[in-house]
Amino acid sequence: MKTLSVCFVCLGNICRSPIAEGVMLEHVRRAGLAERIVVDSAGTGDWHVGDAPDARAIAAAARRGYDLTELAARQVTAGDFKRFDLILAMDHKNLADLQRSCPPADAHKLALLMQFASRHQVRVVDDPYFGGVEGFERVMDHCEDACAGVLAELQARLAEA
Ligand code: 4NP
């Protein structure tokens, strides 16, 4: 059985990408595709490796029914470029950092998460770390929109097989 995988990438892997992972996991579970779509997240930086998601991210996700409490931060590894079918960055800096270390053969896997959004005409998911609760709500809005598009893309790829 064909399986596909997606990894969401931000800077610290404690705010934006764990939210995207939690939202995507729920979309995948509701679509009955938990056995066929692997979901993960990682950070380009190493400051928070091993940490749980930021308490504000856990709270914002919980308000919409997503559980982030089992997640732990990790840094992007060279193996991720081979392992994942889609590697989706939250902002231009994250994408540029990924492009610098990605082998050319895997460069087609890299994109901005918000390219998959349909309701929000923005290119990036802004870093909410130094702001307030409203920044985390905006991350939730953006991730819910874009993850629906990511799911549609992966479903189309599964249907091709
Ligand atoms: P994230 O947010 O990249 O969405 O996880 C940040 C987390 C930590 C820091 C910056 C952004 N930091 O500077 O420690």
Tab-separated table of C-alpha atoms and ligand atoms in Angstrom:
chain	number	residue	atom	x	y	z
A	1	MET	CA	0.000	0.000	0.000
A	2	LYS	CA	1.366	3.382	-1.002
A	3	THR	CA	2.053	5.776	1.866
A	4	LEU	CA	3.021	9.449	1.821
A	5	SER	CA	4.630	11.716	4.382
A	6	VAL	CA	4.706	15.406	5.225
A	7	CYS	CA	6.963	17.343	7.579
A	8	PHE	CA	6.167	20.899	8.741
A	9	VAL	CA	9.165	23.107	9.506
A	10	CYS	CA	9.537	26.333	11.500
A	11	LEU	CA	12.397	27.828	13.500
A	12	GLY	CA	12.018	26.400	17.007
A	13	ASN	CA	9.537	23.530	16.468
A	14	ILE	CA	7.618	24.687	19.548
A	15	CYS	CA	4.978	27.061	18.079
A	16	ARG	CA	4.024	26.980	14.406
A	17	SER	CA	5.111	23.581	13.102
A	18	PRO	CA	3.740	21.571	16.069
A	19	ILE	CA	0.407	23.372	15.531
A	20	ALA	CA	0.512	22.417	11.841
A	21	GLU	CA	1.396	18.831	12.796
A	22	GLY	CA	-1.483	18.584	15.292
A	23	VAL	CA	-3.985	20.069	12.833
A	24	MET	CA	-2.770	17.840	9.989
A	25	LEU	CA	-2.877	14.697	12.156
A	26	GLU	CA	-6.524	15.422	12.920
A	27	HIS	CA	-7.384	16.106	9.258
A	28	VAL	CA	-5.687	12.819	8.296
A	29	ARG	CA	-7.433	10.877	11.066
A	30	ARG	CA	-10.853	12.273	10.102
A	31	ALA	CA	-10.196	11.317	6.449
A	32	GLY	CA	-9.450	7.737	7.561
A	33	LEU	CA	-5.890	7.986	6.211
A	34	ALA	CA	-3.854	7.542	9.414
A	35	GLU	CA	-2.297	4.358	7.983
A	36	ARG	CA	-1.316	6.036	4.722
A	37	ILE	CA	-0.110	9.531	5.605
A	38	VAL	CA	2.774	10.102	8.025
A	39	VAL	CA	2.875	13.545	9.684
A	40	ASP	CA	5.817	15.099	11.522
A	41	SER	CA	7.412	18.469	12.276
A	42	ALA	CA	10.875	19.857	12.967
A	43	GLY	CA	12.767	23.089	13.530
A	44	THR	CA	15.673	24.581	11.624
A	45	GLY	CA	17.166	25.661	14.981
A	46	ASP	CA	18.293	23.487	17.887
A	47	TRP	CA	17.497	25.691	20.927
A	48	HIS	CA	14.352	23.819	21.938
A	49	VAL	CA	15.228	20.210	21.040
A	50	GLY	CA	13.340	17.856	23.372
A	51	ASP	CA	10.968	20.576	24.618
A	52	ALA	CA	7.193	20.285	24.591
A	53	PRO	CA	5.352	22.803	22.415
A	54	ASP	CA	5.020	26.330	23.843
A	55	ALA	CA	2.182	26.476	26.418
A	56	ARG	CA	0.423	29.126	24.293
A	57	ALA	CA	0.507	26.801	21.265
A	58	ILE	CA	-0.868	23.895	23.322
A	59	ALA	CA	-3.662	26.150	24.643
A	60	ALA	CA	-4.581	27.622	21.246
A	61	ALA	CA	-4.723	24.145	19.703
A	62	ALA	CA	-6.729	22.730	22.627
A	63	ARG	CA	-9.351	25.498	22.212
A	64	ARG	CA	-10.032	24.040	18.743
A	65	GLY	CA	-9.858	20.387	19.757
A	66	TYR	CA	-6.263	19.487	18.847
A	67	ASP	CA	-3.932	17.786	21.324
A	68	LEU	CA	-0.254	18.809	21.110
A	69	THR	CA	0.778	17.492	24.524
A	70	GLU	CA	2.597	14.390	23.208
A	71	LEU	CA	4.864	16.336	20.830
A	72	ALA	CA	8.545	17.113	21.437
A	73	ALA	CA	10.781	19.445	19.441
A	74	ARG	CA	13.515	18.136	17.168
A	75	GLN	CA	15.847	19.691	14.628
A	76	VAL	CA	15.697	18.994	10.887
A	77	THR	CA	18.162	16.249	9.871
A	78	ALA	CA	19.773	15.414	6.522
A	79	GLY	CA	17.679	12.235	6.445
A	80	ASP	CA	14.446	14.246	6.438
A	81	PHE	CA	15.022	15.304	2.828
A	82	LYS	CA	14.937	11.652	1.732
A	83	ARG	CA	12.275	10.467	4.155
A	84	PHE	CA	9.471	12.964	3.465
A	85	ASP	CA	7.432	13.538	0.309
A	86	LEU	CA	6.530	17.117	1.258
A	87	ILE	CA	8.553	19.449	3.493
A	88	LEU	CA	6.563	22.595	4.201
A	89	ALA	CA	8.139	25.725	5.639
A	90	MET	CA	6.283	28.362	7.622
A	91	ASP	CA	8.183	31.403	6.300
A	92	HIS	CA	10.777	32.486	3.753
A	93	LYS	CA	13.677	32.195	6.216
A	94	ASN	CA	12.746	28.615	7.105
A	95	LEU	CA	12.456	27.798	3.385
A	96	ALA	CA	15.821	29.395	2.560
A	97	ASP	CA	17.505	27.439	5.395
A	98	LEU	CA	16.005	24.192	4.087
A	99	GLN	CA	17.031	24.993	0.501
A	100	ARG	CA	20.635	25.508	1.628
A	101	SER	CA	20.969	21.981	3.034
A	102	CYS	CA	18.604	20.060	0.742
A	103	PRO	CA	20.144	17.797	-1.961
A	104	PRO	CA	19.091	19.025	-5.432
A	105	ALA	CA	17.298	15.734	-6.100
A	106	ASP	CA	14.900	16.430	-3.219
A	107	ALA	CA	14.437	20.179	-3.742
A	108	HIS	CA	11.028	19.623	-5.386
A	109	LYS	CA	9.685	18.506	-1.980
A	110	LEU	CA	10.174	21.954	-0.428
A	111	ALA	CA	7.426	24.588	-0.399
A	112	LEU	CA	5.763	27.193	1.779
A	113	LEU	CA	2.833	25.779	3.767
A	114	MET	CA	0.585	28.707	2.816
A	115	GLN	CA	0.841	27.800	-0.880
A	116	PHE	CA	-1.770	25.166	0.012
A	117	ALA	CA	-4.211	27.634	1.627
A	118	SER	CA	-7.416	28.653	-0.130
A	119	ARG	CA	-9.044	31.148	2.275
A	120	HIS	CA	-5.999	33.204	3.342
A	121	GLN	CA	-4.065	35.153	0.715
A	122	VAL	CA	-0.797	35.289	2.666
A	123	ARG	CA	2.533	33.692	1.817
A	124	VAL	CA	3.777	32.915	5.333
A	125	VAL	CA	2.736	31.824	8.810
A	126	ASP	CA	4.196	34.603	10.969
A	127	ASP	CA	6.263	33.738	14.044
A	128	PRO	CA	3.974	34.225	17.091
A	129	TYR	CA	6.709	33.629	19.706
A	130	PHE	CA	7.266	37.239	20.796
A	131	GLY	CA	3.607	38.300	20.502
A	132	GLY	CA	0.319	37.629	22.239
A	133	VAL	CA	-2.555	35.172	22.101
A	134	GLU	CA	-3.936	36.678	18.884
A	135	GLY	CA	-0.780	35.634	17.043
A	136	PHE	CA	-1.380	32.026	18.021
A	137	GLU	CA	-5.029	32.279	16.910
A	138	ARG	CA	-3.792	33.510	13.536
A	139	VAL	CA	-1.405	30.535	13.306
A	140	MET	CA	-4.374	28.241	14.003
A	141	ASP	CA	-6.454	29.927	11.260
A	142	HIS	CA	-3.630	29.651	8.751
A	143	CYS	CA	-2.765	26.053	9.595
A	144	GLU	CA	-6.401	24.888	9.470
A	145	ASP	CA	-6.811	26.453	6.027
A	146	ALA	CA	-3.518	25.223	4.562
A	147	CYS	CA	-3.663	21.718	6.046
A	148	ALA	CA	-6.986	21.128	4.290
A	149	GLY	CA	-5.149	21.893	1.043
A	150	VAL	CA	-2.212	19.664	1.978
A	151	LEU	CA	-4.631	16.812	2.663
A	152	ALA	CA	-6.299	17.335	-0.734
A	153	GLU	CA	-2.887	17.273	-2.432
A	154	LEU	CA	-1.842	14.058	-0.669
A	155	GLN	CA	-5.203	12.419	-1.374
A	156	ALA	CA	-4.748	13.241	-5.074
A	157	ARG	CA	-1.251	11.718	-5.017
A	158	LEU	CA	-2.552	8.573	-3.287
A	159	ALA	CA	-5.295	8.273	-5.903
A	160	GLU	CA	-2.658	8.366	-8.688
A	161	ALA	CA	-1.029	5.198	-7.370
B	1	4NP	P1	8.461	28.612	16.101
B	1	4NP	O1	8.593	29.872	17.101
B	1	4NP	O2	9.578	28.750	15.099
B	1	4NP	O3	7.110	28.789	15.499
B	1	4NP	O4	8.577	27.367	16.960
B	1	4NP	C1	9.757	30.216	17.774
B	1	4NP	C2	10.150	29.507	18.889
B	1	4NP	C3	11.276	29.879	19.582
B	1	4NP	C4	12.006	30.969	19.148
B	1	4NP	C5	11.631	31.661	18.023
B	1	4NP	C6	10.496	31.286	17.341
B	1	4NP	N1	13.175	31.382	19.862
B	1	4NP	O5	13.740	32.417	19.513
B	1	4NP	O6	13.562	30.698	20.825
